[in-house]
Structures are given as structure tokens and as C-alpha cells.
mmCIF file of C-alpha atoms and ligand atoms in Angstrom:
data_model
loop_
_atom_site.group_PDB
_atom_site.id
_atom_site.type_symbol
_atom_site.label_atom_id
_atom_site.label_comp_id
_atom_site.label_asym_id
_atom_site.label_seq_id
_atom_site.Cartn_x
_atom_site.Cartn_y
_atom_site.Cartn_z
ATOM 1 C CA UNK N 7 118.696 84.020 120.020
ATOM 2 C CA UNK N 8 118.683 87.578 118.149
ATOM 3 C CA UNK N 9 119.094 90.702 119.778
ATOM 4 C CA UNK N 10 117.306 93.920 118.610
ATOM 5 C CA UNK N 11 118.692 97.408 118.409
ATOM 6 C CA UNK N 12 116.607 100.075 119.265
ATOM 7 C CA UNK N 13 118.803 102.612 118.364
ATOM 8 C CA UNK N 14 117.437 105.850 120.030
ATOM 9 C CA UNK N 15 115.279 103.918 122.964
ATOM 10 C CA UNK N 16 117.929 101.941 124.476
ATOM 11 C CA UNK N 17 117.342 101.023 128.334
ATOM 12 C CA UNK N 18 120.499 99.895 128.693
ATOM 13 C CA UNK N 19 123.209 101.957 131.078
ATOM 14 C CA UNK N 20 125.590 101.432 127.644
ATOM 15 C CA UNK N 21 126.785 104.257 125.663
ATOM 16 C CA UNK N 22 126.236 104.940 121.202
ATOM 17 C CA UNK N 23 129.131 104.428 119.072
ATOM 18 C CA UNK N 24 127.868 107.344 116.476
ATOM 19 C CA UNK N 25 129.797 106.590 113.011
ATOM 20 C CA UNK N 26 130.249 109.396 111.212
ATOM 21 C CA UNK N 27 130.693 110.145 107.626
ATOM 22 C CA UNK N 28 132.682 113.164 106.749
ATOM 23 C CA UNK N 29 133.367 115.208 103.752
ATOM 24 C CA UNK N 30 135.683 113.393 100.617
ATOM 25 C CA UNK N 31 136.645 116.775 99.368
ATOM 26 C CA UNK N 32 134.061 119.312 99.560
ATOM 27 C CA UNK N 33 133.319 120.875 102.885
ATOM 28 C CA UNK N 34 129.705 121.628 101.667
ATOM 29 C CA UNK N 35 129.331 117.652 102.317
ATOM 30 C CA UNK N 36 129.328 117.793 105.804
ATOM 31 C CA UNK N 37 126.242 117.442 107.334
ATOM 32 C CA UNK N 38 123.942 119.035 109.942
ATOM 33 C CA UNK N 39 123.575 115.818 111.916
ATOM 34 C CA UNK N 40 127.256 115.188 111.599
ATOM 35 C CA UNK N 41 128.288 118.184 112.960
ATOM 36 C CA UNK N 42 125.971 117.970 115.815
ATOM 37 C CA UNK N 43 126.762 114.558 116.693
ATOM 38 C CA UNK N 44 130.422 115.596 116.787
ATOM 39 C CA UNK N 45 129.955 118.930 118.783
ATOM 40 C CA UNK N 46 127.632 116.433 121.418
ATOM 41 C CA UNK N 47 129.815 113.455 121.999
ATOM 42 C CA UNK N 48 131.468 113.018 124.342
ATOM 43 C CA UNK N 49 134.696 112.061 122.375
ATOM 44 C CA UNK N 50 135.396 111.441 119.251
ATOM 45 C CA UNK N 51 138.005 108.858 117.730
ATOM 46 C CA UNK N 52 139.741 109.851 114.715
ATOM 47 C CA UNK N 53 141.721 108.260 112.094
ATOM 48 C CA UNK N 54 144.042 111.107 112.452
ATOM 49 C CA UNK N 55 143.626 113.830 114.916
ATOM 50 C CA UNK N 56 145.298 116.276 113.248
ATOM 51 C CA UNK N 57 143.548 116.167 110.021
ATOM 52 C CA UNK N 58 140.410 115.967 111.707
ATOM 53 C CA UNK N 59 141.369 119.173 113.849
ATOM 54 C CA UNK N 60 140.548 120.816 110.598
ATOM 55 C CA UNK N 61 137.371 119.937 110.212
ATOM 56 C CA UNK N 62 136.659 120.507 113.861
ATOM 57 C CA UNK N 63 137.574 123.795 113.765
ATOM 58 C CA UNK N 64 135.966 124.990 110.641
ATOM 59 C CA UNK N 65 132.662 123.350 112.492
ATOM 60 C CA UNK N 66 133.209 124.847 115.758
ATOM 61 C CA UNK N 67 133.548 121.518 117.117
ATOM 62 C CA UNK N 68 135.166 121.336 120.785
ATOM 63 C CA UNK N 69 134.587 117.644 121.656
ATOM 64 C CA UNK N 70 138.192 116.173 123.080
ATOM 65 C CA UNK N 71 140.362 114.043 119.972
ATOM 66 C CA UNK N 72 141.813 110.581 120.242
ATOM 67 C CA UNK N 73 142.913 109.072 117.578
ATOM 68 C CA UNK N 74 141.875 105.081 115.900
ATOM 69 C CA UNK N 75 143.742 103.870 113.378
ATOM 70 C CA UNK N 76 145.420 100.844 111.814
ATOM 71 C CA UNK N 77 148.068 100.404 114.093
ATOM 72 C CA UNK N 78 146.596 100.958 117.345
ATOM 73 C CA UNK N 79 143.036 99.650 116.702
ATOM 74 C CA UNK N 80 143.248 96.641 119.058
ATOM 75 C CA UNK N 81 144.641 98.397 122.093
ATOM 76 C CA UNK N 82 142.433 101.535 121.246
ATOM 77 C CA UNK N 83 139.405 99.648 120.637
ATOM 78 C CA UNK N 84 139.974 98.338 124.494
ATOM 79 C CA UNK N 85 139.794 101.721 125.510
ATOM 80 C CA UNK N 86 136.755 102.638 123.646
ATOM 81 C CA UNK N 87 134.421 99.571 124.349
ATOM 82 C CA UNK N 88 135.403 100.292 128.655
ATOM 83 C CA UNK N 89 134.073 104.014 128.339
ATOM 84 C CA UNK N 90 131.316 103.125 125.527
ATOM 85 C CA UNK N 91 130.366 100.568 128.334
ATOM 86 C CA UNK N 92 130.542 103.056 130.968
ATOM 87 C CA UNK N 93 127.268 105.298 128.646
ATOM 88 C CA UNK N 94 129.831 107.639 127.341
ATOM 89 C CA UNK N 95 128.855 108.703 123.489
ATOM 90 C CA UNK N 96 131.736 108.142 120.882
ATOM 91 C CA UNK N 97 132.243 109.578 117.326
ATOM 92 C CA UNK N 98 133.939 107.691 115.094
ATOM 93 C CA UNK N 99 135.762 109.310 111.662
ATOM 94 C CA UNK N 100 137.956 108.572 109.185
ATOM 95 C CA UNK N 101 140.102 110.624 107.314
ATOM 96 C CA UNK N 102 137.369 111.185 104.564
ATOM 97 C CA UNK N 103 134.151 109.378 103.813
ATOM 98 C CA UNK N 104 132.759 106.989 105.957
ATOM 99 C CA UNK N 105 134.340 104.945 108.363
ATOM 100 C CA UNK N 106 134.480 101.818 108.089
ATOM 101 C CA UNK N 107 134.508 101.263 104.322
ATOM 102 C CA UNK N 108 138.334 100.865 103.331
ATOM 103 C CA UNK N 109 139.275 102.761 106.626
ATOM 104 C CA UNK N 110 139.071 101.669 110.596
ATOM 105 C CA UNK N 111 136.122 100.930 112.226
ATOM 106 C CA UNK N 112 134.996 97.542 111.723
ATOM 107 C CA UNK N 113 135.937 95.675 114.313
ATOM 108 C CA UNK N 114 134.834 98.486 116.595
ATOM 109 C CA UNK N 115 131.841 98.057 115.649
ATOM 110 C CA UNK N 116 131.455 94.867 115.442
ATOM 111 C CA UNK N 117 132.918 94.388 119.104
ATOM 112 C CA UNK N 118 129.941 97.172 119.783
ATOM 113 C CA UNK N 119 127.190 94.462 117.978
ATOM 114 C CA UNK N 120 128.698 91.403 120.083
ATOM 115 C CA UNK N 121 128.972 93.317 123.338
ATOM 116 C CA UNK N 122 124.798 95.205 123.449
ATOM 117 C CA UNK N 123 126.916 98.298 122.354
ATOM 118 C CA UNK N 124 124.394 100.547 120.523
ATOM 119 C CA UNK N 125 125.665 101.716 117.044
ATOM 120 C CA UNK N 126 124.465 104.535 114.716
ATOM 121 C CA UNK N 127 125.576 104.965 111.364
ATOM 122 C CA UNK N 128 124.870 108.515 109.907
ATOM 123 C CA UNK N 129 124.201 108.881 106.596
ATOM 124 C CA UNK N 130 127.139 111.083 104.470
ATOM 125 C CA UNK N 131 129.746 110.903 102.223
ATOM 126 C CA UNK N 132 131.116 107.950 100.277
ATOM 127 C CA UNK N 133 133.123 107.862 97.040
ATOM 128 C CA UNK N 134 132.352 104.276 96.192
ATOM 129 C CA UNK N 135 128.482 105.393 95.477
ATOM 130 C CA UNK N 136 128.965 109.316 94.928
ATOM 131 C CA UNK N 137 130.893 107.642 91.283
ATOM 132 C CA UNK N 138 128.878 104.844 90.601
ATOM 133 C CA UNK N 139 125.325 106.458 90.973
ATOM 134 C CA UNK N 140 126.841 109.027 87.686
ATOM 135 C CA UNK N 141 129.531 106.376 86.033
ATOM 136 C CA UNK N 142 126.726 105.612 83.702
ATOM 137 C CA UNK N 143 126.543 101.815 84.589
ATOM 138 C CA UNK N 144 124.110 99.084 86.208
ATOM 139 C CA UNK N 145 123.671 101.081 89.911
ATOM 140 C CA UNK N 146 122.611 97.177 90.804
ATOM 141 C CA UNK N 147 123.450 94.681 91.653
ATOM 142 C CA UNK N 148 126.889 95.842 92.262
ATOM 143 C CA UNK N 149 130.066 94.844 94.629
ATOM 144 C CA UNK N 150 132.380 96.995 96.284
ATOM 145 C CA UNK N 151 135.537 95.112 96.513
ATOM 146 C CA UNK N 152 138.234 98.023 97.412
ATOM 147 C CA UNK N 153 141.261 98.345 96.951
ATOM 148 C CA UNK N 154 143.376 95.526 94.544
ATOM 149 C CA UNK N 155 146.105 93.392 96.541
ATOM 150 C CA UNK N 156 149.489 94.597 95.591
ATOM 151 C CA UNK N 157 150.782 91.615 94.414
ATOM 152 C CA UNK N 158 150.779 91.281 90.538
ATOM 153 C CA UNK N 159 149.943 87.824 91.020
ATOM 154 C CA UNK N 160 147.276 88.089 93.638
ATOM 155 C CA UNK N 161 145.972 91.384 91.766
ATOM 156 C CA UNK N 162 145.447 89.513 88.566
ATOM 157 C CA UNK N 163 143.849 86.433 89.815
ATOM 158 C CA UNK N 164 141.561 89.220 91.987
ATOM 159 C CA UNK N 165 140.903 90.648 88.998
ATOM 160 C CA UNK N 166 140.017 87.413 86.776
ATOM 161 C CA UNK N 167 137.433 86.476 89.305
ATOM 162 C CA UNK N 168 135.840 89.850 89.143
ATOM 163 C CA UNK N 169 135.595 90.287 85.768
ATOM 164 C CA UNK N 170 133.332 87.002 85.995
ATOM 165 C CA UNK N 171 130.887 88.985 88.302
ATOM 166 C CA UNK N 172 127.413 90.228 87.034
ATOM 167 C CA UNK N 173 127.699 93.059 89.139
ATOM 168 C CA UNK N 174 129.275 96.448 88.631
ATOM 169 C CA UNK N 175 132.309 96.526 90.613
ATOM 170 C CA UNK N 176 133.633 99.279 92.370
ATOM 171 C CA UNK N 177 137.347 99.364 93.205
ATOM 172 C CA UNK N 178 138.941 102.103 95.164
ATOM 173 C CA UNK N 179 142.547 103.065 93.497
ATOM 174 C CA UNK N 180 145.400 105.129 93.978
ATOM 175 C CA UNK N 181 146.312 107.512 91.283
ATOM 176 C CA UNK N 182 150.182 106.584 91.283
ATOM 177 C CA UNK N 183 148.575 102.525 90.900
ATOM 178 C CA UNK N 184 145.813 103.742 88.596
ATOM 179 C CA UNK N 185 147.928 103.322 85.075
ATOM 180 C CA UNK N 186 149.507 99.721 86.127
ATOM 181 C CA UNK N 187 145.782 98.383 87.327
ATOM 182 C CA UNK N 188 143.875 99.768 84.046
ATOM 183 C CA UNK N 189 146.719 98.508 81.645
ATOM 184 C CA UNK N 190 146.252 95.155 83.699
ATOM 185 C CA UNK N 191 142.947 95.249 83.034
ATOM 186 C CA UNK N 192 143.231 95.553 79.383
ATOM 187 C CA UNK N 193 145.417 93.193 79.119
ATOM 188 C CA UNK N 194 142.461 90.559 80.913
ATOM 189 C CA UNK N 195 139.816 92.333 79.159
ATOM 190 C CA UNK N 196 140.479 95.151 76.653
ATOM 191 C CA UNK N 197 136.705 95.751 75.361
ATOM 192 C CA UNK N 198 134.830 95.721 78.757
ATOM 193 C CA UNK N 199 133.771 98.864 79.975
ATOM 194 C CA UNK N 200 135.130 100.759 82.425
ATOM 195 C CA UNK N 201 134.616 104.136 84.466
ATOM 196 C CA UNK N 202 137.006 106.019 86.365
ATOM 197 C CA UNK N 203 135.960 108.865 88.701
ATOM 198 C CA UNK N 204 138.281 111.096 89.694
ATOM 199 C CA UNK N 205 138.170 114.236 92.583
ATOM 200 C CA UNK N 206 134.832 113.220 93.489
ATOM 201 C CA UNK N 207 133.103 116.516 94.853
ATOM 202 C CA UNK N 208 135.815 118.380 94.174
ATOM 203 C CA UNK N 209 136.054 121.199 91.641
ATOM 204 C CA UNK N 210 138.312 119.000 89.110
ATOM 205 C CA UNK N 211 135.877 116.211 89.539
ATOM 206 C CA UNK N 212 136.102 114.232 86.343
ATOM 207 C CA UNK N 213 134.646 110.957 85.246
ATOM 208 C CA UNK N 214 136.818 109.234 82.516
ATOM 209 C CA UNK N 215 134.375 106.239 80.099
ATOM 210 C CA UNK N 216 135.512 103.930 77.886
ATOM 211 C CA UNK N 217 136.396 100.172 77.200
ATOM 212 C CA UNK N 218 139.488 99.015 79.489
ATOM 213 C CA UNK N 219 141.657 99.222 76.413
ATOM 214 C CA UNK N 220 140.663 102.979 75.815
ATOM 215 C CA UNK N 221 141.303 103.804 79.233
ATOM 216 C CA UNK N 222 144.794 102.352 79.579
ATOM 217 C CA UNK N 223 145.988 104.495 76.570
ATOM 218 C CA UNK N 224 143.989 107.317 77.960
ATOM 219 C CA UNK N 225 146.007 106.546 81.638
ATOM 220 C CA UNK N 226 149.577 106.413 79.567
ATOM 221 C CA UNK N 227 148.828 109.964 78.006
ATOM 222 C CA UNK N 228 147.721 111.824 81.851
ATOM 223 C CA UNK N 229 149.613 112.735 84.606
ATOM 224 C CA UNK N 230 147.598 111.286 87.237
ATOM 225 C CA UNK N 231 146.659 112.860 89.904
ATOM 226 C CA UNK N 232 143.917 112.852 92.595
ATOM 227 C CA UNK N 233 141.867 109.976 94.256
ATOM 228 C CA UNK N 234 139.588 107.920 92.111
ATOM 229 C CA UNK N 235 137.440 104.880 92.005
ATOM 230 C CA UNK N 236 137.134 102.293 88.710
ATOM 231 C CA UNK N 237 133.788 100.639 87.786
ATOM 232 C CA UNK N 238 134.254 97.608 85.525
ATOM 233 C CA UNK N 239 130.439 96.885 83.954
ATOM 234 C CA UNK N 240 129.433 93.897 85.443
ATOM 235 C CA UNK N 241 129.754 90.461 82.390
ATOM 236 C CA UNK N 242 125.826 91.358 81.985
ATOM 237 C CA UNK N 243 125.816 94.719 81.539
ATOM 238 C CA UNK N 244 124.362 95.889 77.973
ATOM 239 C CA UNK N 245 126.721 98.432 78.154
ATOM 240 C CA UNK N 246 129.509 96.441 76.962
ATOM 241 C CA UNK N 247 127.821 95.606 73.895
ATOM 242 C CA UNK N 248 127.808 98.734 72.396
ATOM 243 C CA UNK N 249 130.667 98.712 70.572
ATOM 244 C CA UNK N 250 129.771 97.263 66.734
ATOM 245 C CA UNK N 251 129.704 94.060 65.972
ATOM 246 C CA UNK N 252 132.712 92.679 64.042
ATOM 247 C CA UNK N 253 130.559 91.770 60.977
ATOM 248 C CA UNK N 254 129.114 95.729 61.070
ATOM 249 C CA UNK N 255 130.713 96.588 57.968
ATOM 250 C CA UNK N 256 130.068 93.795 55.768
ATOM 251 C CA UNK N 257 127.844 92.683 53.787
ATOM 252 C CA UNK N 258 125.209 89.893 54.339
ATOM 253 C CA UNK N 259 127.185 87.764 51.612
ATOM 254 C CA UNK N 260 130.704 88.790 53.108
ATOM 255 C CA UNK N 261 129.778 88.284 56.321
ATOM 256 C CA UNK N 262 127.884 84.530 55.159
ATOM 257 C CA UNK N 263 131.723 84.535 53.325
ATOM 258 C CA UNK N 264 133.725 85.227 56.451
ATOM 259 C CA UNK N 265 131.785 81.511 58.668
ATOM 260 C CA UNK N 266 132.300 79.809 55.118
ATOM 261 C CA UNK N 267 135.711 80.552 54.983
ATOM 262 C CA UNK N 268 135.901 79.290 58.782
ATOM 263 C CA UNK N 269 134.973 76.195 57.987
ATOM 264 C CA UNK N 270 131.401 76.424 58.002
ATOM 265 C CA UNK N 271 128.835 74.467 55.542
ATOM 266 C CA UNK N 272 126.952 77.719 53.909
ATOM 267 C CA UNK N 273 123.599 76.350 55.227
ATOM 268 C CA UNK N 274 125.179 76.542 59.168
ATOM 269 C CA UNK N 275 126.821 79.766 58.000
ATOM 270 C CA UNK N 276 123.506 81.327 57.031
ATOM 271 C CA UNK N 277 121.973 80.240 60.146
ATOM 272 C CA UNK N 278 124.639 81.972 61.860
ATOM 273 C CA UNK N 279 124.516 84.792 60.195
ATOM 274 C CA UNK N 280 120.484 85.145 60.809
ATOM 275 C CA UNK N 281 121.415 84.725 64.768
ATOM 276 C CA UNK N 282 124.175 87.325 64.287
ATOM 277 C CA UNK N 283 121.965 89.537 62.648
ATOM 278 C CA UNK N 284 118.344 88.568 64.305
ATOM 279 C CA UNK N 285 116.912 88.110 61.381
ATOM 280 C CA UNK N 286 114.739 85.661 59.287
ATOM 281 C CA UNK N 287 117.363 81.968 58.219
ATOM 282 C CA UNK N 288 115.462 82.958 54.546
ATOM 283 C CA UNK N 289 116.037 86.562 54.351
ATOM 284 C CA UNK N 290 119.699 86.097 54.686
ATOM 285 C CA UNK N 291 119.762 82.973 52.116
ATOM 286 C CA UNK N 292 118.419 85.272 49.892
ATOM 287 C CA UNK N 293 120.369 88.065 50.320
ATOM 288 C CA UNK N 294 123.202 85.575 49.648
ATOM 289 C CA UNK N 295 122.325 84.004 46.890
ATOM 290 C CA UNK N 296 120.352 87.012 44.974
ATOM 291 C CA UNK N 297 123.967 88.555 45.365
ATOM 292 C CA UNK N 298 125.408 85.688 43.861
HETATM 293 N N1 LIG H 311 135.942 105.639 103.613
HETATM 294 C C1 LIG H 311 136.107 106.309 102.379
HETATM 295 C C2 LIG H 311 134.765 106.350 101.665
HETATM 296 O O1 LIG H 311 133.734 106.208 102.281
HETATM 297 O O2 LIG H 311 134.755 106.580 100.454
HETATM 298 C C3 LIG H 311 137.198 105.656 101.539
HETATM 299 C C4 LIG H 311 138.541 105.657 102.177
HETATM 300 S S1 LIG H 311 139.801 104.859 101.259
HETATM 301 C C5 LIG H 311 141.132 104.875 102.376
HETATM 302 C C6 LIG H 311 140.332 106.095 100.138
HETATM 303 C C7 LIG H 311 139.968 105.783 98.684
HETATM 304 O O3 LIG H 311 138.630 106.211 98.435
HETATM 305 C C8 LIG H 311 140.815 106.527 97.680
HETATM 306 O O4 LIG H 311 142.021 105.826 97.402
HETATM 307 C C9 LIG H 311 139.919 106.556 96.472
HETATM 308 O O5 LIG H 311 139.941 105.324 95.791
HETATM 309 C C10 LIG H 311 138.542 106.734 97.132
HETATM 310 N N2 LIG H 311 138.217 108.175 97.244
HETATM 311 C C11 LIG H 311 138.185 108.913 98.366
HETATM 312 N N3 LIG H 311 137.855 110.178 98.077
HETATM 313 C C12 LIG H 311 137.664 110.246 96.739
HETATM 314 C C13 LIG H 311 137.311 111.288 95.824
HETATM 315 N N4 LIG H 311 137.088 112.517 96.233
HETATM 316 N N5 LIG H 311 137.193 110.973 94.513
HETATM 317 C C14 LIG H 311 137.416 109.725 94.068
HETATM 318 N N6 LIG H 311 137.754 108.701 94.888
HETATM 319 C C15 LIG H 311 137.886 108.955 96.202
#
């Protein structure tokens, strides 16, 4: 049987896990409903209390700290699910951006889902779709796969599979793994597309465009530094066809020349060379032989 979430006419005697999106590097980010929800609940759990101080402080924020992270997420989720189900009002935040996506909260809130737990995601910041909405490529569909395993074998095979998608994919990336991923990339697939984003919000924000080749020579020549996201244009993308065809600079002969010298009967190589070009079988044979 389903169950329904009415997320602001509950009946229940449960409390709201509010998830909260905060700034990814400009304070500006931070929302009215964000800060409201934090200055309202009743605590809020933070991926680290300290950093989060910050913020609470430059919002006037007084709500009591506990912190949620990695290591104590199973114990600490306990904790939060007994006073969630006792109708107290959590906050949940991450470091930067939004919980949840490549940072705790997930099995919180899917404990909250299983349990009757209401759960409210606020709209905020995100660098996965801050950088692809300007990288320039296919918005959708795309997939957000996060961060590479570590493993050079496991990174590569991750890597093979993705560059098989249709989709954009978004990766998240650290700057000191940034040069060894893009040259890794090239390596796969030198002339697809790729965009890196770098200091989203932030006043060195910078987006980086090229082909996967470019971009590893561009990564060998930088001192990277700040957090970024790649896009890799999805196998469909037109994008990735605009560099110029190999045959650009020849002739219609040469390039007739070039399948012949392949191997190629010239009455296959003309047809060819019509497909190449998308042009008439006849305009090319005469071209050919007119230039004979
Ligand atoms: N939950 C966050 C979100 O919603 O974007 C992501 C957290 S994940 C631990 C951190 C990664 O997000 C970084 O390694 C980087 O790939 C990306 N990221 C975060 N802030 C960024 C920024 N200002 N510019 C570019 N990428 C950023």
C-alpha cells in the first residue's frame, strides 16, 4: 500500500526532518526560508558544528548544534528518528550545498520515509546544477554520478561505462584529483567534450570548455585550486561534433582519394564521400572525375 505525505498538514504527533540547503561559497545564497527554518527548529544536525557555527552566527541563528556525519550517522541517526518521533523539528545541513547529495543525509531520510517521518526538502544551493545549467551542454537528460572511485582500475572502468551514457554527466572532483581524472579521460576519450566549473558562486568562479584532450593539457599548465565539477557531453550530444571533420581540408577528389587508397572501389568511395559530405552520389562523381 502507498503512503502519502502531506507535508505541511500532517495529523500525525511526528515531528519534520527540514533538509536544508546552504550556501557553496557565496553567503548571498542563503535563503530566507533557510534561515527561518534554521532559527525555528528545534535542533539542527550538522555535518560539522563548527563550520556551521559560522553560518549561524552571521544569520543570527540560536537553534542548539549537533553534529551528523559519516562516522557517527548510524548511532546519530538513532538519536534523531527518537526525538523526530517525539514531534520535535530537525534541520539537517551539510557543510555546503545540499544535504544529501555527496554528503550525509540519506539514510536519515530515508529511515524518516519508512518510519511516517515527515520530510521537507528546501530548495537552495547545489553545485552539480549551479555548473551544468551554464557549462553550455544538454541540461537533459543528464546523470549525476559524483565523485570517481579512487581506484585507477575501478575509476577507469567507471569511467568507460559513462562515457557510453546519452546523458550529460556530472561528476563532482577534487582539485588535487582534477589533473589525474581529466588526463584519464583523454586518454579514454580525447575529442569528447568536456566542462569544468570551478568556484561556483564565488568571485573566481570560472568555467573551463574544451574536448577532454584540451582540458588535460589545459589541467598540466594550472595550479589547481578550488572545488569544481566536470561535465562530459553525453555520446549524443551535437556538441561533440563540432570539431571539423577529418576530410575538412580536402578536396572532393582527395578526399574520394583518401577511401580509394583504403581499399575502397571508387564507386563505394564516392558513395561515401556523398554520406560524408550530405550531398548528391552524382555531384561528387562529378566533381571527381571533372577534376580528373
Ligand atoms: N552537497 C553539495 C552540493 O549540493 O553541491 C556537494 C558536497 S560534495 C562533498 C563537495 C563537492 O561538490 C566538491 O568536491 C565539488 O566537486 C563540488 N562543489 C562544491 N562546491 C563547489 C563550488 N563552489 N564550485 C564547484 N564545485 C563545487
Amino acid at each position: 500500500m502507498w503512503n502519502e505525505q502531506k507535508s505541511f498538514f500532517s495529523s500525525s504527533e511526528t515531528g519534520t526532518l527540514f533538509v536544508v540547503p546552504t550556501p557553496i561559497g557565496n553567503l548571498d545564497d542563503m535563503t530566507v526560508r533557510a534561515i527561518n527554518t534554521l532559527q525555528t527548529a528545534d535542533l539542527i544536525a550538522a555535518e560539522d558544528t563548527r563550520h556551521t557555527k559560522k553560518l549561524c552566527h552571521k544569520f543570527e541563528i540560536l537553534t542548539p548544534l549537533i553534529s551528523y556525519h559519516e562516522h557517527n550517522k548510524e548511532e546519530r541517526g538513532r538519536d534523531l528518528l527518537e526525538r523526530l518521533g517525539r514531534g520535535e523539528t530537525v534541520a539537517l545541513v551539510s557543510d555546503a550545498g545540499t544535504p544529501a547529495v555527496s554528503d550525509p543525509g540519506y539514510e536519515l531520510v530515508q529511515a524518516c520515509t519508512e518510519q511516517g517521518i515527515t520530510v521537507v526538502s528546501l530548495p537552495g544551493p547545489n553545485a552539480a546544477l549551479t555548473g551544468l545549467v551554464a557549462s553550455g551542454l544538454q541540461v537533459q537528460p543528464f546523470l549525476f554520478y559524483g565523485f570517481l572511485p579512487r581506484q585507477k582500475k575501478e575509476k577507469t572502468e567507471a569511467l568507460e561505462s559513462l562515457l557510453n551514457r546519452e546523458e550529460t554527466v556530472i561528476l563532482y572532483e577534487s582539485p588535487h584529483r582534477l589533473r589525474e581524472s581529466l588526463t584519464l579521460l583523454a586518454s579514454i576519450a580525447a575529442e569528447r567534450f568536456v566542462v569544468v566549473a570551478r568556484e561556483l558562486t564565488k568571485q573566481h568562479e570560472t568555467y573551463i570548455r574544451g574536448t577532454a584532450k584540451e582540458l588535460a593539457e589545459w589541467s598540466g599548465t594550472e595550479s589547481i585550486r578550488g572545488e569544481c565539477c566536470v561535465y562530459i557531453a553525453g555520446n549524443s550530444d551535437p556538441i561533440k561534433h563540432d570539431e571539423p571533420a577529418w576530410w575538412s581540408l580536402q578536396t572532393m577528389k582527395e578526399h574520394v582519394e583518401t577511401y580509394i587508397k583504403e581499399g575502397m572501389q571508387s564507386k563505394d568511395a564516392i558513395k561515401q564521400v556523398a554520406v560524408d559530405r550530405e550531398i548528391q552520389k552524382r555531384e561528387v562523381y562529378q566533381a571527381y572525375h571533372v577534376e580528373d
